[in-house]
Short mmCIF file of N, CA and C in Angstrom, two decimals:
data_model
loop_
_atom_site.label_atom_id
_atom_site.label_comp_id
_atom_site.label_asym_id
_atom_site.label_seq_id
_atom_site.Cartn_x
_atom_site.Cartn_y
_atom_site.Cartn_z
N MET A 3 105.35 91.94 129.44
CA MET A 3 105.41 91.44 128.51
C MET A 3 105.73 91.94 126.94
N ASN A 4 105.88 91.63 126.00
CA ASN A 4 105.69 92.05 124.49
C ASN A 4 105.07 90.89 123.90
N ILE A 5 105.28 91.32 123.13
CA ILE A 5 103.82 91.09 121.90
C ILE A 5 105.09 90.63 120.06
N GLU A 6 104.20 89.75 119.80
CA GLU A 6 106.11 89.44 119.36
C GLU A 6 104.86 88.76 118.17
N GLY A 7 105.89 88.59 116.53
CA GLY A 7 105.59 88.33 115.31
C GLY A 7 106.51 87.47 115.01
N LYS A 8 106.51 87.54 113.65
CA LYS A 8 107.15 86.44 113.57
C LYS A 8 109.29 86.96 113.33
N VAL A 9 109.11 88.09 112.81
CA VAL A 9 110.28 88.65 112.79
C VAL A 9 110.59 89.67 113.88
N VAL A 10 109.84 90.11 114.33
CA VAL A 10 109.61 91.66 114.75
C VAL A 10 109.00 91.27 116.80
N VAL A 11 109.62 91.98 117.47
CA VAL A 11 108.49 92.20 118.56
C VAL A 11 108.80 93.14 118.98
N LEU A 12 107.19 93.51 119.61
CA LEU A 12 106.58 95.11 119.55
C LEU A 12 106.49 94.94 121.28
N ARG A 13 107.70 96.37 121.95
CA ARG A 13 108.03 96.18 123.76
C ARG A 13 107.85 97.44 124.09
N ALA A 14 107.24 97.61 125.09
CA ALA A 14 107.38 99.24 126.10
C ALA A 14 108.85 99.55 125.42
N ILE A 15 108.36 101.54 125.48
CA ILE A 15 108.79 102.46 125.08
C ILE A 15 109.55 102.61 126.70
N SER A 16 111.07 102.58 126.84
CA SER A 16 111.40 102.81 128.02
C SER A 16 112.46 103.99 127.77
N MET A 17 113.20 104.02 128.93
CA MET A 17 114.36 105.41 129.65
C MET A 17 114.93 104.96 127.88
N LYS A 18 115.72 103.44 128.19
CA LYS A 18 116.53 103.20 126.95
C LYS A 18 116.63 103.90 125.36
N ASP A 19 115.03 103.64 125.41
CA ASP A 19 114.45 104.00 123.62
C ASP A 19 115.13 105.68 124.04
N THR A 20 115.12 106.61 123.96
CA THR A 20 114.61 107.89 124.53
C THR A 20 115.30 108.56 122.61
N LYS A 21 117.22 107.24 122.77
CA LYS A 21 118.24 108.52 121.63
C LYS A 21 116.89 108.37 120.17
N LEU A 22 115.87 106.64 120.11
CA LEU A 22 115.78 107.00 118.90
C LEU A 22 114.81 107.69 118.76
N LEU A 23 113.90 106.90 119.99
CA LEU A 23 112.68 108.50 120.04
C LEU A 23 112.58 109.80 119.58
N MET A 24 114.19 110.27 119.95
CA MET A 24 114.38 111.36 119.94
C MET A 24 114.59 111.88 117.26
N GLU A 25 115.47 110.23 117.52
CA GLU A 25 116.03 110.11 116.17
C GLU A 25 114.38 111.01 115.19
N LEU A 26 113.45 110.56 115.88
CA LEU A 26 112.60 109.89 114.62
C LEU A 26 111.80 111.46 114.77
N ILE A 27 111.62 111.63 115.71
CA ILE A 27 110.97 113.02 115.57
C ILE A 27 111.32 114.77 115.45
N ASN A 28 112.86 114.17 115.73
CA ASN A 28 113.31 115.30 114.88
C ASN A 28 114.14 115.49 112.73
N ASP A 29 114.13 114.30 113.14
CA ASP A 29 114.31 113.95 111.44
C ASP A 29 113.38 114.75 111.09
N ALA A 30 113.64 115.07 109.61
CA ALA A 30 112.55 115.62 109.33
C ALA A 30 111.75 115.12 108.32
N ASP A 31 113.23 114.52 107.10
CA ASP A 31 112.46 113.36 106.29
C ASP A 31 111.35 112.67 107.08
N THR A 32 111.05 111.91 107.77
CA THR A 32 110.22 111.19 108.33
C THR A 32 109.28 111.80 108.72
N GLU A 33 109.07 113.42 109.74
CA GLU A 33 108.28 114.31 109.82
C GLU A 33 107.50 114.66 108.78
N LYS A 34 108.11 115.03 106.86
CA LYS A 34 107.27 115.38 106.88
C LYS A 34 106.27 114.05 105.63
N MET A 35 106.65 113.03 105.61
CA MET A 35 105.68 111.63 105.89
C MET A 35 104.83 111.18 107.08
N LEU A 36 104.41 112.47 107.55
CA LEU A 36 103.99 112.24 108.28
C LEU A 36 103.05 112.81 108.75
N GLY A 37 101.58 112.58 108.98
CA GLY A 37 100.57 113.75 109.37
C GLY A 37 100.38 113.77 110.59
N GLY A 38 99.91 115.75 110.87
CA GLY A 38 100.36 116.03 111.93
C GLY A 38 101.56 117.27 111.77
N SER A 39 102.17 117.65 113.30
CA SER A 39 103.51 118.44 112.97
C SER A 39 104.16 118.11 113.78
N SER A 40 105.16 118.63 114.65
CA SER A 40 106.35 117.89 115.33
C SER A 40 107.00 119.42 115.37
N PHE A 41 107.39 118.94 116.97
CA PHE A 41 108.11 120.51 117.15
C PHE A 41 109.89 119.91 117.22
N PRO A 42 111.37 120.93 118.26
CA PRO A 42 112.03 119.96 117.73
C PRO A 42 112.16 119.71 119.06
N VAL A 43 112.81 117.91 119.80
CA VAL A 43 112.68 117.60 120.96
C VAL A 43 113.91 118.50 121.82
N SER A 44 113.98 118.02 123.20
CA SER A 44 115.04 117.99 124.03
C SER A 44 115.38 116.39 124.05
N LEU A 45 116.35 115.84 124.57
CA LEU A 45 116.72 115.28 125.93
C LEU A 45 115.89 114.93 127.12
N GLU A 46 115.83 116.15 127.87
CA GLU A 46 115.62 115.75 129.01
C GLU A 46 113.94 115.78 128.23
N GLY A 47 112.60 116.75 127.46
CA GLY A 47 112.29 116.47 127.86
C GLY A 47 110.98 115.24 126.54
N GLN A 48 111.86 114.59 125.68
CA GLN A 48 112.00 113.45 125.46
C GLN A 48 111.57 112.47 126.97
N GLU A 49 112.54 112.63 127.64
CA GLU A 49 112.91 112.06 129.16
C GLU A 49 111.55 111.83 129.49
N LYS A 50 111.17 113.16 129.79
CA LYS A 50 109.74 113.71 130.54
C LYS A 50 108.54 113.25 129.70
N TRP A 51 108.77 113.32 128.43
CA TRP A 51 107.72 112.20 127.76
C TRP A 51 106.67 110.45 127.82
N ILE A 52 108.55 110.51 127.92
CA ILE A 52 108.37 108.80 128.36
C ILE A 52 107.50 108.05 129.48
N ALA A 53 108.72 109.76 130.61
CA ALA A 53 107.56 109.19 131.93
C ALA A 53 106.22 108.88 132.49
N GLU A 54 105.92 109.96 131.67
CA GLU A 54 104.04 110.66 131.89
C GLU A 54 103.32 109.98 130.77
N GLN A 55 103.80 108.62 129.74
CA GLN A 55 103.40 106.72 129.27
C GLN A 55 102.66 105.93 130.08
N CYS A 56 102.81 106.22 131.03
CA CYS A 56 102.77 104.98 131.83
C CYS A 56 100.44 105.31 132.58
N GLY A 57 100.12 104.05 132.40
CA GLY A 57 99.47 103.72 132.49
C GLY A 57 98.10 104.90 132.25
N ARG A 58 98.54 104.85 130.63
CA ARG A 58 96.85 105.17 129.69
C ARG A 58 96.30 104.13 129.55
N THR A 59 95.53 104.64 127.97
CA THR A 59 94.77 103.05 128.66
C THR A 59 94.01 103.63 126.99
N ASP A 60 94.06 105.20 126.75
CA ASP A 60 93.30 104.87 125.19
C ASP A 60 94.65 104.74 124.09
N VAL A 61 96.02 104.86 124.96
CA VAL A 61 96.70 104.96 123.18
C VAL A 61 97.75 103.38 124.10
N LEU A 62 98.42 102.80 122.44
CA LEU A 62 99.10 101.57 122.83
C LEU A 62 100.20 102.09 122.09
N ARG A 63 101.50 102.08 122.83
CA ARG A 63 102.95 102.72 122.16
C ARG A 63 103.65 101.57 122.40
N CYS A 64 103.92 101.60 121.23
CA CYS A 64 105.15 100.06 121.23
C CYS A 64 106.73 100.37 120.73
N ILE A 65 107.76 100.18 120.76
CA ILE A 65 109.17 100.02 120.63
C ILE A 65 108.86 98.73 119.29
N VAL A 66 108.90 98.29 118.03
CA VAL A 66 109.56 96.77 116.88
C VAL A 66 110.89 97.25 117.55
N ALA A 67 111.31 96.13 117.65
CA ALA A 67 113.31 95.13 117.69
C ALA A 67 112.29 94.72 117.02
N PRO A 68 113.65 94.11 116.05
CA PRO A 68 113.86 92.56 115.61
C PRO A 68 113.68 91.65 116.97
N LYS A 69 113.63 90.58 116.44
CA LYS A 69 112.52 88.99 117.86
C LYS A 69 114.36 88.39 118.59
N GLY A 70 115.68 88.39 117.84
CA GLY A 70 116.73 87.90 118.44
C GLY A 70 117.64 88.53 118.47
N ASN A 71 116.90 90.31 119.05
CA ASN A 71 117.49 90.94 119.45
C ASN A 71 117.37 92.52 120.14
N LYS A 72 115.81 92.11 121.16
CA LYS A 72 114.65 93.11 122.10
C LYS A 72 115.39 94.11 122.20
N GLU A 73 116.55 94.23 122.52
CA GLU A 73 117.48 95.54 122.89
C GLU A 73 117.26 96.29 122.24
N THR A 74 117.58 96.59 120.74
CA THR A 74 118.16 97.13 119.50
C THR A 74 116.05 97.74 118.92
N GLY A 75 115.72 99.27 119.42
CA GLY A 75 114.63 99.45 118.53
C GLY A 75 114.84 100.05 116.89
N LEU A 76 114.50 99.83 115.93
CA LEU A 76 113.92 99.66 115.09
C LEU A 76 112.61 100.37 114.97
N GLY A 77 111.84 100.97 114.62
CA GLY A 77 110.77 102.06 114.89
C GLY A 77 109.85 102.48 116.00
N THR A 78 108.82 102.70 116.05
CA THR A 78 106.97 102.95 117.22
C THR A 78 106.39 102.05 116.07
N VAL A 79 106.02 101.89 117.20
CA VAL A 79 104.53 101.32 116.09
C VAL A 79 103.44 101.72 117.27
N ILE A 80 102.49 102.44 116.76
CA ILE A 80 101.35 102.44 118.16
C ILE A 80 99.74 102.50 117.83
N LEU A 81 98.59 102.31 118.49
CA LEU A 81 97.91 102.21 118.59
C LEU A 81 96.89 102.94 119.11
N THR A 82 96.11 104.53 118.64
CA THR A 82 96.23 106.12 119.17
C THR A 82 94.49 105.75 118.53
N ASP A 83 93.85 106.55 119.71
CA ASP A 83 92.80 107.30 119.88
C ASP A 83 91.51 105.84 119.97
N ILE A 84 92.15 104.60 120.59
CA ILE A 84 91.42 103.96 121.21
C ILE A 84 90.12 103.56 122.00
N ASP A 85 89.22 103.66 121.23
CA ASP A 85 87.81 103.50 121.49
C ASP A 85 86.87 101.95 122.17
N TYR A 86 87.00 101.83 122.78
CA TYR A 86 87.09 100.35 123.87
C TYR A 86 85.06 100.23 123.08
N LYS A 87 84.12 100.36 123.29
CA LYS A 87 83.31 100.79 122.74
C LYS A 87 82.90 100.77 121.49
N ASN A 88 83.53 101.18 120.50
CA ASN A 88 82.37 101.32 119.40
C ASN A 88 84.56 100.08 118.59
N GLY A 89 85.05 99.62 119.32
CA GLY A 89 86.60 98.61 119.02
C GLY A 89 87.06 99.37 117.62
N VAL A 90 87.71 100.99 117.15
CA VAL A 90 88.44 101.24 116.85
C VAL A 90 89.59 101.41 117.66
N ALA A 91 90.21 101.47 116.93
CA ALA A 91 91.65 102.46 116.98
C ALA A 91 92.37 102.28 115.22
N GLN A 92 93.21 103.67 115.92
CA GLN A 92 93.86 103.93 114.59
C GLN A 92 95.26 103.92 114.94
N VAL A 93 96.55 103.28 114.07
CA VAL A 93 97.89 102.69 113.59
C VAL A 93 98.94 103.32 113.26
N HIS A 94 99.31 103.96 113.81
CA HIS A 94 101.01 103.90 113.30
C HIS A 94 102.13 103.76 113.05
N ILE A 95 102.61 104.11 112.77
CA ILE A 95 104.53 103.22 112.36
C ILE A 95 105.50 104.34 111.56
N LYS A 96 106.41 105.25 112.81
CA LYS A 96 107.49 105.13 111.94
C LYS A 96 109.16 104.90 112.18
N MET A 97 109.55 104.30 110.94
CA MET A 97 110.65 103.26 111.48
C MET A 97 111.86 104.00 110.88
N ASP A 98 112.91 103.09 111.52
CA ASP A 98 114.35 104.13 111.70
C ASP A 98 114.91 103.78 110.35
N LYS A 99 115.46 105.10 109.96
CA LYS A 99 115.76 105.27 107.86
C LYS A 99 117.76 104.17 108.48
N GLN A 100 117.78 104.55 109.09
CA GLN A 100 119.24 103.50 109.04
C GLN A 100 118.78 102.28 108.85
N CYS A 101 118.10 101.70 110.49
CA CYS A 101 118.60 100.04 110.01
C CYS A 101 117.14 99.81 109.86
N GLY A 102 115.78 100.57 110.16
CA GLY A 102 114.64 98.92 109.67
C GLY A 102 113.59 99.61 108.78
N ARG A 103 114.16 101.02 107.97
CA ARG A 103 112.38 100.64 106.37
C ARG A 103 114.32 99.20 105.73
N GLY A 104 112.47 99.01 104.62
CA GLY A 104 113.01 97.56 103.43
C GLY A 104 113.32 97.01 104.30
N LYS A 105 113.23 96.28 105.47
CA LYS A 105 113.37 94.38 105.43
C LYS A 105 111.80 93.64 106.00
N GLY A 106 111.37 94.05 105.47
CA GLY A 106 109.84 94.13 106.48
C GLY A 106 109.61 94.03 107.75
N TYR A 107 110.27 94.63 108.85
CA TYR A 107 109.85 94.78 109.89
C TYR A 107 108.56 95.58 110.55
N GLY A 108 108.78 96.18 109.34
CA GLY A 108 107.51 97.41 109.51
C GLY A 108 106.23 96.24 108.91
N THR A 109 106.16 95.82 107.99
CA THR A 109 105.07 94.85 107.17
C THR A 109 105.28 93.63 108.96
N ASP A 110 106.35 93.18 109.30
CA ASP A 110 105.13 91.82 110.46
C ASP A 110 104.68 93.25 111.94
N ALA A 111 105.45 94.24 112.18
CA ALA A 111 105.23 95.66 113.18
C ALA A 111 103.82 95.42 113.16
N ILE A 112 103.16 96.15 112.03
CA ILE A 112 101.12 96.52 111.27
C ILE A 112 100.65 95.07 111.33
N HIS A 113 101.50 94.10 110.96
CA HIS A 113 100.19 92.46 110.97
C HIS A 113 100.02 92.03 112.82
N THR A 114 101.69 92.57 113.40
CA THR A 114 101.50 92.59 114.53
C THR A 114 100.48 92.64 115.76
N ILE A 115 100.82 94.09 115.40
CA ILE A 115 99.10 95.32 116.11
C ILE A 115 98.71 95.05 115.80
N VAL A 116 97.90 94.30 115.03
CA VAL A 116 96.91 94.86 114.25
C VAL A 116 95.93 93.11 114.82
N SER A 117 96.60 92.44 114.82
CA SER A 117 96.34 90.82 115.74
C SER A 117 95.75 90.77 117.30
N TYR A 118 96.93 91.24 117.68
CA TYR A 118 96.93 92.37 119.22
C TYR A 118 95.13 92.65 118.83
N ALA A 119 95.37 93.80 118.20
CA ALA A 119 94.01 94.67 118.28
C ALA A 119 92.82 94.14 117.94
N PHE A 120 92.92 93.11 117.53
CA PHE A 120 92.11 91.81 117.16
C PHE A 120 91.55 91.33 117.42
N ASP A 121 93.04 89.79 118.72
CA ASP A 121 92.65 89.00 119.10
C ASP A 121 92.33 88.98 121.09
N GLU A 122 93.27 89.90 121.34
CA GLU A 122 93.85 91.10 122.51
C GLU A 122 92.18 91.33 122.78
N MET A 123 92.05 92.72 122.32
CA MET A 123 91.74 94.20 122.65
C MET A 123 90.24 94.02 122.37
N ARG A 124 89.93 92.87 121.20
CA ARG A 124 88.76 92.99 121.05
C ARG A 124 88.11 94.40 120.50
N LEU A 125 89.40 94.35 119.19
CA LEU A 125 88.15 95.78 118.19
C LEU A 125 88.05 95.14 117.38
N ASN A 126 87.27 95.64 116.26
CA ASN A 126 86.82 95.51 115.36
C ASN A 126 86.42 95.73 114.57
N CYS A 127 88.64 97.55 114.21
CA CYS A 127 88.51 98.42 113.14
C CYS A 127 90.13 98.37 113.67
N VAL A 128 90.58 98.78 112.90
CA VAL A 128 92.25 99.04 112.39
C VAL A 128 91.93 100.36 111.44
N PHE A 129 92.55 101.38 111.28
CA PHE A 129 92.48 102.25 110.80
C PHE A 129 93.41 103.48 110.76
N ALA A 130 94.46 103.57 109.30
CA ALA A 130 95.32 104.63 108.95
C ALA A 130 95.05 105.48 108.67
N GLU A 131 95.92 106.42 108.42
CA GLU A 131 95.88 108.45 108.14
C GLU A 131 96.94 108.31 106.96
N VAL A 132 97.03 108.08 105.45
CA VAL A 132 98.43 108.18 104.87
C VAL A 132 97.93 109.86 104.19
N LEU A 133 99.44 110.39 103.73
CA LEU A 133 99.57 111.18 103.34
C LEU A 133 99.40 111.06 101.69
N GLU A 134 98.80 111.86 100.67
CA GLU A 134 99.09 111.71 99.27
C GLU A 134 100.16 110.90 98.75
N TYR A 135 101.35 111.68 99.56
CA TYR A 135 102.21 111.57 98.63
C TYR A 135 103.98 110.37 99.20
N ASN A 136 102.67 109.88 100.26
CA ASN A 136 103.40 108.88 101.63
C ASN A 136 103.48 107.21 99.97
N SER A 137 104.34 107.02 99.16
CA SER A 137 103.26 105.52 98.55
C SER A 137 104.21 104.81 99.07
N VAL A 138 105.11 104.96 99.47
CA VAL A 138 105.76 104.06 100.63
C VAL A 138 104.81 103.62 102.10
N SER A 139 104.06 104.37 102.51
CA SER A 139 103.01 103.84 103.28
C SER A 139 102.06 103.03 102.85
N GLN A 140 101.92 103.67 101.28
CA GLN A 140 100.14 102.71 101.01
C GLN A 140 100.62 101.58 100.59
N ARG A 141 101.20 101.06 99.83
CA ARG A 141 102.02 100.50 99.44
C ARG A 141 102.49 99.36 100.88
N LEU A 142 102.73 100.42 102.00
CA LEU A 142 102.67 99.10 103.18
C LEU A 142 101.87 98.36 104.23
N PHE A 143 100.58 99.36 103.95
CA PHE A 143 98.91 98.75 105.10
C PHE A 143 98.34 98.09 104.20
N GLU A 144 98.89 98.14 102.13
CA GLU A 144 97.52 97.58 101.86
C GLU A 144 98.11 96.70 101.42
N LYS A 145 99.00 96.34 101.50
CA LYS A 145 100.35 95.23 102.37
C LYS A 145 99.21 93.95 102.86
N CYS A 146 99.09 94.99 104.08
CA CYS A 146 99.13 94.53 105.90
C CYS A 146 97.30 94.32 105.06
N GLY A 147 96.30 94.66 103.95
CA GLY A 147 95.40 93.49 103.53
C GLY A 147 94.21 94.65 104.24
N PHE A 148 94.85 96.15 104.36
CA PHE A 148 93.98 97.59 104.51
C PHE A 148 93.15 97.54 103.27
N HIS A 149 92.08 98.71 103.36
CA HIS A 149 91.28 98.59 102.07
C HIS A 149 91.37 100.50 102.20
N ARG A 150 91.65 101.11 101.03
CA ARG A 150 91.78 102.24 100.99
C ARG A 150 89.92 103.05 100.88
N ASP A 151 90.39 103.55 101.60
CA ASP A 151 88.60 103.67 102.34
C ASP A 151 88.00 104.67 101.76
N GLY A 152 88.65 105.66 101.47
CA GLY A 152 88.50 106.80 101.19
C GLY A 152 89.39 107.94 100.98
N VAL A 153 89.12 109.81 100.44
CA VAL A 153 90.20 110.59 100.23
C VAL A 153 89.66 111.88 101.52
N LEU A 154 91.07 112.17 102.81
CA LEU A 154 90.37 113.42 103.16
C LEU A 154 90.34 114.24 102.35
N ARG A 155 89.47 115.55 102.70
CA ARG A 155 90.15 116.58 101.07
C ARG A 155 91.06 118.08 101.97
N LYS A 156 92.38 117.61 101.72
CA LYS A 156 93.44 118.69 101.55
C LYS A 156 93.17 119.18 103.22
N ARG A 157 93.65 117.82 103.72
CA ARG A 157 93.77 117.43 105.86
C ARG A 157 95.21 118.17 106.09
N VAL A 158 95.87 117.70 106.16
CA VAL A 158 97.23 117.86 106.07
C VAL A 158 98.22 119.92 105.69
N PHE A 159 98.81 120.58 106.65
CA PHE A 159 99.66 121.42 105.94
C PHE A 159 100.59 121.63 106.06
N LYS A 160 102.06 120.95 105.20
CA LYS A 160 102.24 120.24 104.57
C LYS A 160 103.43 121.51 102.83
N GLU A 161 104.65 122.08 103.76
CA GLU A 161 105.31 122.90 103.20
C GLU A 161 105.02 123.55 102.16
N GLY A 162 103.54 124.35 102.69
CA GLY A 162 103.12 125.42 101.97
C GLY A 162 101.95 125.40 101.66
N SER A 163 101.67 123.78 101.59
CA SER A 163 100.03 123.73 100.76
C SER A 163 99.10 122.37 101.61
N PHE A 164 98.18 122.70 100.99
CA PHE A 164 97.07 121.22 101.66
C PHE A 164 97.50 120.41 101.71
N ILE A 165 97.68 119.30 101.59
CA ILE A 165 97.39 118.22 100.89
C ILE A 165 96.02 116.97 101.78
N ASP A 166 95.99 115.98 100.24
CA ASP A 166 94.60 115.12 101.36
C ASP A 166 95.26 113.90 102.21
N VAL A 167 94.63 113.82 102.31
CA VAL A 167 95.45 112.21 103.27
C VAL A 167 94.26 110.74 102.88
N TYR A 168 95.13 110.12 102.80
CA TYR A 168 93.48 109.12 102.79
C TYR A 168 93.90 107.90 103.20
N SER A 169 92.50 107.64 103.78
CA SER A 169 92.29 106.20 104.90
C SER A 169 91.60 104.94 104.23
N TYR A 170 92.81 104.46 105.17
CA TYR A 170 92.77 103.05 105.38
C TYR A 170 91.74 102.41 106.63
N SER A 171 91.44 101.24 106.69
CA SER A 171 91.08 100.20 107.01
C SER A 171 91.27 98.87 107.09
N LYS A 172 91.60 98.38 108.10
CA LYS A 172 91.18 97.23 108.41
C LYS A 172 90.13 96.52 109.08
N LEU A 173 88.88 95.20 109.31
CA LEU A 173 87.84 95.35 109.83
C LEU A 173 88.64 94.20 110.46
N ARG A 174 87.69 93.46 111.31
CA ARG A 174 88.52 91.92 112.48
C ARG A 174 88.55 90.59 111.42
N GLY A 175 87.45 90.60 110.57
CA GLY A 175 86.90 89.99 109.53
C GLY A 175 86.97 89.89 107.85
N ASP A 176 87.95 90.94 107.35
CA ASP A 176 89.47 90.49 105.99
C ASP A 176 90.36 90.22 106.33
#
């Protein structure tokens, strides 16, 4: 099953997405804008990781593709830490800098996965954490109706210093 938005389709990750996923995780500029850390990933490592993702119920990982070409991956949108009891999940997005940014695909991907979380998964709250200097992601989540809840002080270590993380959330009734 695919999840359809206005201009994107969210589909399951498959082996054909190995190259896109490797480019996203191995891109230093992308990694700098995200929380956490990543290590260089090989082709074999990426394929093994994809194979291990089947059957998980605490994570929903989707490839973002344009509606007219479901095979072309533009990035990923993911729900993690899905807590069915409390109705909460964290949303993450990574878009390919060559063809996926600045064209409305990310906005539609966030709207689409959040609608799916509320309407199909019966969640009540979707939240995001955004680095203090990632103004593009801050604007994206605000455009998608997320509210800035607060600041997680000096939460992430990047390029030699600790930086703040802004916490955003959207409730079913927003």
